[in-house]
Amino acid sequence: MGLSNLMVFQRAEMLFRCYHNCIPKSGVQGNTV
């Protein structure tokens, strides 16, 4: 439990935020990248 755990958490949070930020802009069926 250390840097790797923190990095995974940060990456998951970033992806989660990007997901929620991209969905409303592009619509339900849009770019998920």
PDB file of C-alpha atoms in Angstrom:
ATOM      1  CA  MET A   1       0.000   0.000   0.000  1.00  0.00           C
ATOM      2  CA  GLY A   2       1.748   3.122  -1.204  1.00  0.00           C
ATOM      3  CA  LEU A   3       2.397   5.041  -4.396  1.00  0.00           C
ATOM      4  CA  SER A   4       0.874   2.406  -6.670  1.00  0.00           C
ATOM      5  CA  ASN A   5      -2.388   2.488  -4.702  1.00  0.00           C
ATOM      6  CA  LEU A   6      -2.451   6.291  -4.832  1.00  0.00           C
ATOM      7  CA  MET A   7      -1.741   6.299  -8.567  1.00  0.00           C
ATOM      8  CA  VAL A   8      -4.558   3.823  -9.232  1.00  0.00           C
ATOM      9  CA  PHE A   9      -6.948   5.931  -7.154  1.00  0.00           C
ATOM     10  CA  GLN A  10      -5.904   9.132  -8.929  1.00  0.00           C
ATOM     11  CA  ARG A  11      -6.255   7.512 -12.333  1.00  0.00           C
ATOM     12  CA  ALA A  12      -9.690   6.131 -11.464  1.00  0.00           C
ATOM     13  CA  GLU A  13     -10.807   9.543 -10.205  1.00  0.00           C
ATOM     14  CA  MET A  14      -9.510  11.245 -13.342  1.00  0.00           C
ATOM     15  CA  LEU A  15     -11.302   8.752 -15.606  1.00  0.00           C
ATOM     16  CA  PHE A  16     -14.461   9.119 -13.530  1.00  0.00           C
ATOM     17  CA  ARG A  17     -14.379  12.905 -13.846  1.00  0.00           C
ATOM     18  CA  CYS A  18     -13.635  12.771 -17.584  1.00  0.00           C
ATOM     19  CA  TYR A  19     -16.479  10.281 -18.037  1.00  0.00           C
ATOM     20  CA  HIS A  20     -18.984  12.544 -16.274  1.00  0.00           C
ATOM     21  CA  ASN A  21     -17.662  15.634 -18.062  1.00  0.00           C
ATOM     22  CA  CYS A  22     -17.776  14.067 -21.528  1.00  0.00           C
ATOM     23  CA  ILE A  23     -21.208  12.429 -21.267  1.00  0.00           C
ATOM     24  CA  PRO A  24     -23.360  15.599 -20.970  1.00  0.00           C
ATOM     25  CA  LYS A  25     -21.405  17.396 -23.714  1.00  0.00           C
ATOM     26  CA  SER A  26     -21.396  14.635 -26.323  1.00  0.00           C
ATOM     27  CA  GLY A  27     -24.689  13.080 -25.238  1.00  0.00           C
ATOM     28  CA  VAL A  28     -25.412   9.567 -24.014  1.00  0.00           C
ATOM     29  CA  GLN A  29     -24.027   7.998 -27.183  1.00  0.00           C
ATOM     30  CA  GLY A  30     -20.811   9.865 -27.947  1.00  0.00           C
ATOM     31  CA  ASN A  31     -17.052   9.691 -27.616  1.00  0.00           C
ATOM     32  CA  THR A  32     -16.005   7.930 -24.419  1.00  0.00           C
ATOM     33  CA  VAL A  33     -12.312   8.715 -24.828  1.00  0.00           C
TER      34      VAL A  33
END
